[in-house]
Coordinates of C-alpha atoms and ligand atoms in Angstrom, one line a residue:
X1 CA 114.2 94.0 127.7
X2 CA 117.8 95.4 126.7
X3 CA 116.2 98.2 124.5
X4 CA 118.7 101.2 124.4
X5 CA 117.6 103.4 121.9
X6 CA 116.0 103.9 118.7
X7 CA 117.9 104.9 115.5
X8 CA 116.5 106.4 112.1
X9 CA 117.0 103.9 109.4
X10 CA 118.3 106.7 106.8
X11 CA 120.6 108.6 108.9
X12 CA 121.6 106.6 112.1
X13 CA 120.4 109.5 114.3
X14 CA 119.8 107.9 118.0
X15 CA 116.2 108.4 119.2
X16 CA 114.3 108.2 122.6
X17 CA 112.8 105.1 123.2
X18 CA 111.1 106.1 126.4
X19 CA 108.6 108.0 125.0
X20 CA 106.0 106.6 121.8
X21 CA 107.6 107.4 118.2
X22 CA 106.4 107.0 115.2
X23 CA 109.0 107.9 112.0
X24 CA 112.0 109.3 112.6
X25 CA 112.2 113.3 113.0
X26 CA 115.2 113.1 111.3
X27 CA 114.3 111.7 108.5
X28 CA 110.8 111.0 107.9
X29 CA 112.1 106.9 108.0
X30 CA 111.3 104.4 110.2
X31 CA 113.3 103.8 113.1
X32 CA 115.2 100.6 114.5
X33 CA 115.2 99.4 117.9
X34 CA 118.7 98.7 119.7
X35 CA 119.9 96.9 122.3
X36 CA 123.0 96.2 124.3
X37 CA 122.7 92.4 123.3
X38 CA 126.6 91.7 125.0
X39 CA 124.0 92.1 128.6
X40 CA 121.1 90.2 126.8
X41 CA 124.1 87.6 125.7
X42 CA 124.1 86.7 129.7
X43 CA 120.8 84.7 130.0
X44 CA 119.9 84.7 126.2
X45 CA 121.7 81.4 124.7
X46 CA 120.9 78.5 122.7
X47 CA 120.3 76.3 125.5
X48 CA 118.6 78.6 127.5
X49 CA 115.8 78.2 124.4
X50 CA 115.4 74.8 124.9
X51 CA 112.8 75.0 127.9
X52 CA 111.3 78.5 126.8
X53 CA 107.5 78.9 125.9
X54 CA 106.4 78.4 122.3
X55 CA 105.7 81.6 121.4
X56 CA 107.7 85.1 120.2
X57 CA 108.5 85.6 123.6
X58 CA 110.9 83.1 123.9
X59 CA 113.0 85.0 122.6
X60 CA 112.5 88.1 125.6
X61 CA 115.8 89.7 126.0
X62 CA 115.8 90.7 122.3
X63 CA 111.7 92.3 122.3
X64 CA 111.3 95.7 123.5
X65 CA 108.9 95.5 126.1
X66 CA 110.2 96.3 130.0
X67 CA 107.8 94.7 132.2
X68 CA 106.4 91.3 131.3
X69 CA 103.5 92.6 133.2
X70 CA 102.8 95.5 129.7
X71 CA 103.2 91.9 127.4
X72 CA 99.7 91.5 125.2
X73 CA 99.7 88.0 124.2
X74 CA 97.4 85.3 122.4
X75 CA 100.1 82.7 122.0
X76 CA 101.6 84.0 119.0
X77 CA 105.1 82.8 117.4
X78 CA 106.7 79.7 117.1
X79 CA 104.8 78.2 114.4
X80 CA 106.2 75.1 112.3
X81 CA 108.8 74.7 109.7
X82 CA 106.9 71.8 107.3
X83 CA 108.8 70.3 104.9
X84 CA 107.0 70.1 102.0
X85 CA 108.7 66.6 100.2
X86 CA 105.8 66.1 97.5
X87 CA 106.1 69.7 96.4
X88 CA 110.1 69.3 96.6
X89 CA 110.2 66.2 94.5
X90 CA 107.7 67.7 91.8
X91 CA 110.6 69.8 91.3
X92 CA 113.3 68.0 91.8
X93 CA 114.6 70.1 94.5
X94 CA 116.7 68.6 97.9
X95 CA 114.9 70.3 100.1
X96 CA 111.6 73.1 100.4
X97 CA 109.6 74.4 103.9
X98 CA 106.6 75.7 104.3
X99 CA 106.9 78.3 107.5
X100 CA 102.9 78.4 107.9
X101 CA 102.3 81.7 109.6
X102 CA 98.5 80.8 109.5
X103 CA 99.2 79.2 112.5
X104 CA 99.1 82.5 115.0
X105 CA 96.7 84.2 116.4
X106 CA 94.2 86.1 113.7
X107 CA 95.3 83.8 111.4
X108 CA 98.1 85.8 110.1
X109 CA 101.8 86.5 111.0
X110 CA 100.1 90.5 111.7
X111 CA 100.0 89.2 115.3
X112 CA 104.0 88.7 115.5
X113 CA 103.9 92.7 114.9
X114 CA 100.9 93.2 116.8
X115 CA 101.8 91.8 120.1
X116 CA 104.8 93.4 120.1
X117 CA 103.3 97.1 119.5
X118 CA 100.2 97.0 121.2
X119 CA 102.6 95.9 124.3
X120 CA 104.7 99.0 123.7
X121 CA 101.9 100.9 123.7
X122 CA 100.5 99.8 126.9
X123 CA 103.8 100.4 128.7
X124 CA 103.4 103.6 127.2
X125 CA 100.0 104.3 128.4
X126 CA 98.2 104.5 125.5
X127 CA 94.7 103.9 124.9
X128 CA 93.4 104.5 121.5
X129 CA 95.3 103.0 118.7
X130 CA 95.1 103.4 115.1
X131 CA 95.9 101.7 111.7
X132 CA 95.5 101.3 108.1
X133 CA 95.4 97.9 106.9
X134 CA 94.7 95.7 103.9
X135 CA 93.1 93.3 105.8
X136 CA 95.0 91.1 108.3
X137 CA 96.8 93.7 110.5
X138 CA 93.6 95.1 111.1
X139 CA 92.4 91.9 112.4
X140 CA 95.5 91.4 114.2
X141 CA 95.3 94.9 115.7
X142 CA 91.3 94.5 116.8
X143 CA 92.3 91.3 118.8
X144 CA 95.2 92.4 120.9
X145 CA 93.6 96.0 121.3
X146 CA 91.0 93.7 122.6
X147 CA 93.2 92.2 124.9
X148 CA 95.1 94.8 126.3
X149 CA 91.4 97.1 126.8
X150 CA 92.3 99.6 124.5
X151 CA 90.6 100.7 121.2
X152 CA 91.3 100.2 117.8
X153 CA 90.2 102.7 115.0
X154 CA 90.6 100.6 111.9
X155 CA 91.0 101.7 108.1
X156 CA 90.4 99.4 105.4
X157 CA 89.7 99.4 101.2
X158 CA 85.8 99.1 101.2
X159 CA 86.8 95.9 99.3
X160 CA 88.9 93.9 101.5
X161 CA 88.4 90.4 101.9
X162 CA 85.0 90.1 104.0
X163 CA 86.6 87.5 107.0
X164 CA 89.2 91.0 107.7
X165 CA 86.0 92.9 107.9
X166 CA 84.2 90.5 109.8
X167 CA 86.8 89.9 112.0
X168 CA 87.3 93.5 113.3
X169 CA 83.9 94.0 113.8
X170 CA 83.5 91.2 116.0
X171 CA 86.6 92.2 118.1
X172 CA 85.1 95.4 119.1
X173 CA 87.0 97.5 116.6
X174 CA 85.5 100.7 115.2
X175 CA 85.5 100.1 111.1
X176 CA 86.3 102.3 108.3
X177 CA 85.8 101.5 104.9
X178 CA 87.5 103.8 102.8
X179 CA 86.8 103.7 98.8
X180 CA 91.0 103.0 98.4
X181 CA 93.9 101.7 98.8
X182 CA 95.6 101.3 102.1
X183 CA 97.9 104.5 100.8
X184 CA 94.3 106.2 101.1
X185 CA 93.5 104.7 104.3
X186 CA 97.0 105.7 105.6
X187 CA 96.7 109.5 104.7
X188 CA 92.6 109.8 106.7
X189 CA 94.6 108.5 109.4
X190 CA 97.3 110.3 109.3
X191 CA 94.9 113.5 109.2
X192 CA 92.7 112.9 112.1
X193 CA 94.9 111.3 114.7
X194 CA 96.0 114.5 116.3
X195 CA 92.0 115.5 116.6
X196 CA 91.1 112.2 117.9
X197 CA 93.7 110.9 120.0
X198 CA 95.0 108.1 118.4
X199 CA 98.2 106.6 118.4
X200 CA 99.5 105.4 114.4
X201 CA 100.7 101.7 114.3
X202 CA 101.0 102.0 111.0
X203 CA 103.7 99.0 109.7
X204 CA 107.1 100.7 110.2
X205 CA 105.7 104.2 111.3
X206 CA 106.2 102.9 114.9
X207 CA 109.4 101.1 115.9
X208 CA 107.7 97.7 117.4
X209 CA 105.8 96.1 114.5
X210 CA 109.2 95.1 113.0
X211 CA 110.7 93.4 115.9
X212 CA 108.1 91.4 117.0
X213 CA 108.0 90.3 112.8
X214 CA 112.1 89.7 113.1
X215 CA 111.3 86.8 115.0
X216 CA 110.6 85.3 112.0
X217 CA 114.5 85.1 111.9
X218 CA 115.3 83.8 115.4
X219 CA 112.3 81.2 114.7
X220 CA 113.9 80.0 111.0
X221 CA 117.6 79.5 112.6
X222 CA 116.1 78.0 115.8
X223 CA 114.2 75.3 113.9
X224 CA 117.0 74.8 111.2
X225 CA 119.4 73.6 114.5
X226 CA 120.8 77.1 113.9
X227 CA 121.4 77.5 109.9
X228 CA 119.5 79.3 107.9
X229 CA 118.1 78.2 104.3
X230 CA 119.7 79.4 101.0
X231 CA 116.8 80.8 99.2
X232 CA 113.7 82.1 100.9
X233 CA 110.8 83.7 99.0
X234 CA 108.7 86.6 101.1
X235 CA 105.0 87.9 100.0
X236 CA 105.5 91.6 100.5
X237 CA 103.8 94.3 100.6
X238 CA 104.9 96.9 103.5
X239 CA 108.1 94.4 104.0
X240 CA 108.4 94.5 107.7
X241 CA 109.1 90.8 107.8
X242 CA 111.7 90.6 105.1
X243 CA 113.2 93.5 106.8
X244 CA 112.5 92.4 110.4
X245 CA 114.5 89.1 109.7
X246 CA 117.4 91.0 108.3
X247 CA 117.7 92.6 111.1
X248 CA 117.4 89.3 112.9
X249 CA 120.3 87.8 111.2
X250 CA 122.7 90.6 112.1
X251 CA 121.7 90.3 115.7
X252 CA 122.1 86.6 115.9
X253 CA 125.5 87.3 114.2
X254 CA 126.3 89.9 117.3
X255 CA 125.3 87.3 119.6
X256 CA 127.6 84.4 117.6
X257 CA 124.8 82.4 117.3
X258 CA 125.1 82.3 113.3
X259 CA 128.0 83.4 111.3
X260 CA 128.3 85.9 108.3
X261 CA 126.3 83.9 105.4
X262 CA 122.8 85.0 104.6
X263 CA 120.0 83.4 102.8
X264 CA 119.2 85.1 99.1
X265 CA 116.1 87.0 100.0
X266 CA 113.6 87.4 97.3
X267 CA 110.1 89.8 97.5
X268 CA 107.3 88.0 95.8
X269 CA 104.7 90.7 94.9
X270 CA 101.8 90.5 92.4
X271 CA 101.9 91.7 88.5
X272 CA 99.2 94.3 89.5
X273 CA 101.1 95.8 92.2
X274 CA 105.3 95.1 92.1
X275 CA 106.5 98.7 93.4
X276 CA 110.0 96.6 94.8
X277 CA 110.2 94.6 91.7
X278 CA 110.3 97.7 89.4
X279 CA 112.9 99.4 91.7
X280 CA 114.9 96.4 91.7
X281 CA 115.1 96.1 87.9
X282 CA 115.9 99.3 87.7
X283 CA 118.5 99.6 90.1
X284 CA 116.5 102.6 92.5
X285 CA 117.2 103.3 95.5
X286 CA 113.2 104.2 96.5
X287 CA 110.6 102.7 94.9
X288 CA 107.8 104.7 93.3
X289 CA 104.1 104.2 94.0
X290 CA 102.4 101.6 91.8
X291 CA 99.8 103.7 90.4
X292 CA 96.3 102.1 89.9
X293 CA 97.8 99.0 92.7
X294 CA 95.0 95.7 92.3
X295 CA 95.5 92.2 93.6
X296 CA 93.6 89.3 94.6
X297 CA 96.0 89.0 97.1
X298 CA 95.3 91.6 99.6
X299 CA 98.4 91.8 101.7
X300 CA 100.4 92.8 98.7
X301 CA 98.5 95.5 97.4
X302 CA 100.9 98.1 98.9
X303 CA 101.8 100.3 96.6
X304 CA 104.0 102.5 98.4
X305 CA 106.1 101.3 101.3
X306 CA 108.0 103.7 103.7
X307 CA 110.8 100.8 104.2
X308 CA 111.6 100.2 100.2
X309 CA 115.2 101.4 100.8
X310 CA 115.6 98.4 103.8
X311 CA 113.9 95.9 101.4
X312 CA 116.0 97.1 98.4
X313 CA 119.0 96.6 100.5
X314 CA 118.7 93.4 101.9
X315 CA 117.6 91.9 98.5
X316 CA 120.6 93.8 96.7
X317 CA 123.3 92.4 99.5
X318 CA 122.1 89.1 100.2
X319 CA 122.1 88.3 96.1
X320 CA 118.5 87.7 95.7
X321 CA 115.6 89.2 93.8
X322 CA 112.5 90.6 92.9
X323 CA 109.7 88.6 91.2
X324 CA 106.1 89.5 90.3
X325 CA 103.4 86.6 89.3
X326 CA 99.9 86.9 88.3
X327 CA 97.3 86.7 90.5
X328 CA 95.5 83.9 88.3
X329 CA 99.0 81.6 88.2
X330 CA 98.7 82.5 91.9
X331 CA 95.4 81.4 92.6
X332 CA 96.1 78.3 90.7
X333 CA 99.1 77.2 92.5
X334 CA 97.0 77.4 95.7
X335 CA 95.0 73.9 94.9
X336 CA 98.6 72.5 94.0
X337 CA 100.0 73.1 97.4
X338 CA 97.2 72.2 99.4
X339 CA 96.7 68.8 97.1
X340 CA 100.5 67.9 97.8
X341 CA 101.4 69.1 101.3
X342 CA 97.6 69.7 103.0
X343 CA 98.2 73.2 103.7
X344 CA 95.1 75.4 102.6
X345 CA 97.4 78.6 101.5
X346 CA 96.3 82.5 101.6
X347 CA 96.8 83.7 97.9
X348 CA 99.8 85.6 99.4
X349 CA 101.6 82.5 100.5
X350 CA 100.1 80.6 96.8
X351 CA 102.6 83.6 95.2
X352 CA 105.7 82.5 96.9
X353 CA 105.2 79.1 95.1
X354 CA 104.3 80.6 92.3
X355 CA 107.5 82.8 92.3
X356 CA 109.6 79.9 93.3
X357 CA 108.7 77.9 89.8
X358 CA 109.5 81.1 87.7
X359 CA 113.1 81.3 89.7
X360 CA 113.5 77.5 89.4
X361 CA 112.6 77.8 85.2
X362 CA 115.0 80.7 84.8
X363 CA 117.6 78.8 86.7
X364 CA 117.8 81.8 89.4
X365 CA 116.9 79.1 91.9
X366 CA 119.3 75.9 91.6
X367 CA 117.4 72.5 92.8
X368 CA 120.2 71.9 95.2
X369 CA 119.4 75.4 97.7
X370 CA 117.1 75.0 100.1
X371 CA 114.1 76.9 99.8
X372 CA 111.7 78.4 102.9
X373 CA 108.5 79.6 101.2
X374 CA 106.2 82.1 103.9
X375 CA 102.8 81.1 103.8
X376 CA 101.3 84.5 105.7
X377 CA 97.4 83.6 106.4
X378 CA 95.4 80.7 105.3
X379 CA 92.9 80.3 102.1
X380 CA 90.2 80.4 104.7
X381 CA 90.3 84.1 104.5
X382 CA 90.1 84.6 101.4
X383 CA 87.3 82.1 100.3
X384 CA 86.0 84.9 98.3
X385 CA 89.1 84.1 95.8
X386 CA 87.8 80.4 95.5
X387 CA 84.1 81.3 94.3
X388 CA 83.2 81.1 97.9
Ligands
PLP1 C1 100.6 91.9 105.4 C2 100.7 90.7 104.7 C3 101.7 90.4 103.8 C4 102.9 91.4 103.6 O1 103.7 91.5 104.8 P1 104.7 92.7 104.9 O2 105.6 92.3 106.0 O3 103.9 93.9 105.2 O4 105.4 92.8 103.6 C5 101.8 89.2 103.2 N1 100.8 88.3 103.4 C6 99.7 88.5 104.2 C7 98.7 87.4 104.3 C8 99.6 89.7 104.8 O5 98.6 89.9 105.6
ZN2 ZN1 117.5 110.3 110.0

């Protein structure tokens, strides 16, 4: 609503955000949306919150969209914090949460990105959108494309899980399978958009994904009566939510709503694909591709990611890490979770528990932080991973 400008990520170069972008032409980065939050400060308070819809948009005056009439919704947002006591105490730890983003639309937190984009693009007045996708932003792309009457041209590894697949086709999406990665699926876009029309919503090559993701940040503060956690473990592949909250906790800072502390952000990716983890260790700035990428879990095989430089940063500055787990120990720890706490875990959100046990054995993790885990999509997807 208070959208100034854009800004490349790299440089700080301002950009137009009247018209559709896509990377910065700076740069070749992604760019940032601002606003002037000391006018968005005005009607956008704490208590203000308390009688607001439970979804994203609760949080209006800090989402890009103009009109309410452009917004493309399916109720997306606002999912629980669970405390998860039995899988606390197996560890001894004061306290752990499950944020279980299966909760949303699709299934996956995709749709916090997605209704936020596929809104931009309606105020802009487009009609044919496109995107690569391991799987769940495809399906959250087909359903709000769906919504909003546009199409959606949709790229996916020939071996993505078959509910994605499934899913788009039944949204009215037109399917690709590509024999690939999503770094393959990324580049046919990239070639025939210009021919064919389409707009790329590829994660972080449009402004919009990210903020509607950073919500993820207003949502964890909201629900901890404005703190945030001390630890909190993020499945990542692109990274637009661990970079979408950072962003989040800098603009509740602007607004006073938080102070200066930040939670120790770790990425969780798999042993078969850890492009951040091996930049991390080795103190880069970028992160090269992960050459030959394979995962079980399918949102983190990502082996390149435009936004490396943003995750790198946020995990160097806040103190936190980089962690890569097998995708058998990750598999494993799904039946664990789901036997304690009842929560029936994608593989992706399995890792983060997974990653939270090596941190808590090498004593990275102290019992006494409190820990938010991201479950991203539910095991229901992914039955294929459980001999289903
Ligand atoms: C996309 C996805 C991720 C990775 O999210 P990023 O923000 O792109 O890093 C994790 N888990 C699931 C289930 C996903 O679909
Ligand atoms: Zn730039």
């Amino acid at each position: 609503m208070h959208l100034t400008h854009l800004a490349c990520t790299l440089c700080g170069q301002a950009h137009d955000a009247t018209l559709p972008q896509n990377v910065s032409a700076c740069c070749a980065k992604p760019l940032f949306a601002h606003y002037d939050l000391a006018a968005a400060a005005r009607t956008f308070t704490k208590d203000s919150l308390r009688t607001r819809a439970k979804s994203l948009w609760r949080y209006r005056e800090v989402l890009p969209v103009r009109a309410d009439t452009d917004i493309v919704t399916l109720g997306e947002g606002f999912t629980p914090l669970l405390p998860a006591p039995r899988l606390a105490a197996k560890h001894a730890l004061r306290s752990l949460w499950i944020k279980d983003e299966a909760q949303n639309p699709t299934a996956s937190f995709k749709a916090r990105g997605m209704t936020t984009a596929v809104s931009m693009a309606k105020q802009f007045g487009l009609k044919k959108l496109a995107v690569p996708s391991a799987g769940n932003a495809a399906g959250a792309l087909a359903a709000y494309a769906a919504r909003a009457g546009m199409e959606a041209h949709i790229f996916m590894p020939r071996d993505t899980p078959r509910a994605n697949i499934i899913e788009c086709e039944q949204m009215g999406a037109h399917v690709t399978l590509i024999a690939g990665l999503i770094t393959d699926c990324g580049a046919e876009v990239a070639k025939r958009k210009t021919a064919e029309g389409w707009f790329d919503v590829s994660t972080l090559k449009e402004p919009y994904r990210a903020e509607g993701k950073k919500t993820l940040g207003y949502e964890l503060a909201e629900q901890l009566n404005w703190t945030l956690p001390d630890v909190i473990l993020y499945p990542t592949g692109g990274g637009t939510g661990l970079i979408g909250m950072w962003k989040a906790f800098d603009e509740m800072e602007k607004l006073g709503w938080i102070g200066s502390a930040r939670p120790r952000m770790f990425t969780v990716q798999a042993d078969g694909c850890q492009p951040i983890v091996r930049a991390f260790a080795a103190g880069e700035k970028f992160a090269a591709e992960h050459l030959h990428a394979t995962t079980r879990a399918s949102g983190l095989r990502v082996p390149k990611a435009i936004g490396d430089f943003l995750m790198l940063d946020a995990l160097r500055s806040s103190r936190g890490g980089a962690v890569a787990v097998p995708d058998d120990a990750m598999i494993a720890c799904t039946r664990e979770v789901g036997a304690l706490e009842g929560v029936f875990v994608a593989p992706e959100g399995a890792a983060c528990y997974a990653a939270l046990k090596t941190l808590l054995a090498a004593g990275t993790v102290q019992p006494e932080e409190s820990v938010v885990l991201f479950n991203t999509s539910t095991g229901l997807k992914y039955l294929e991973c459980y001999g289903g």
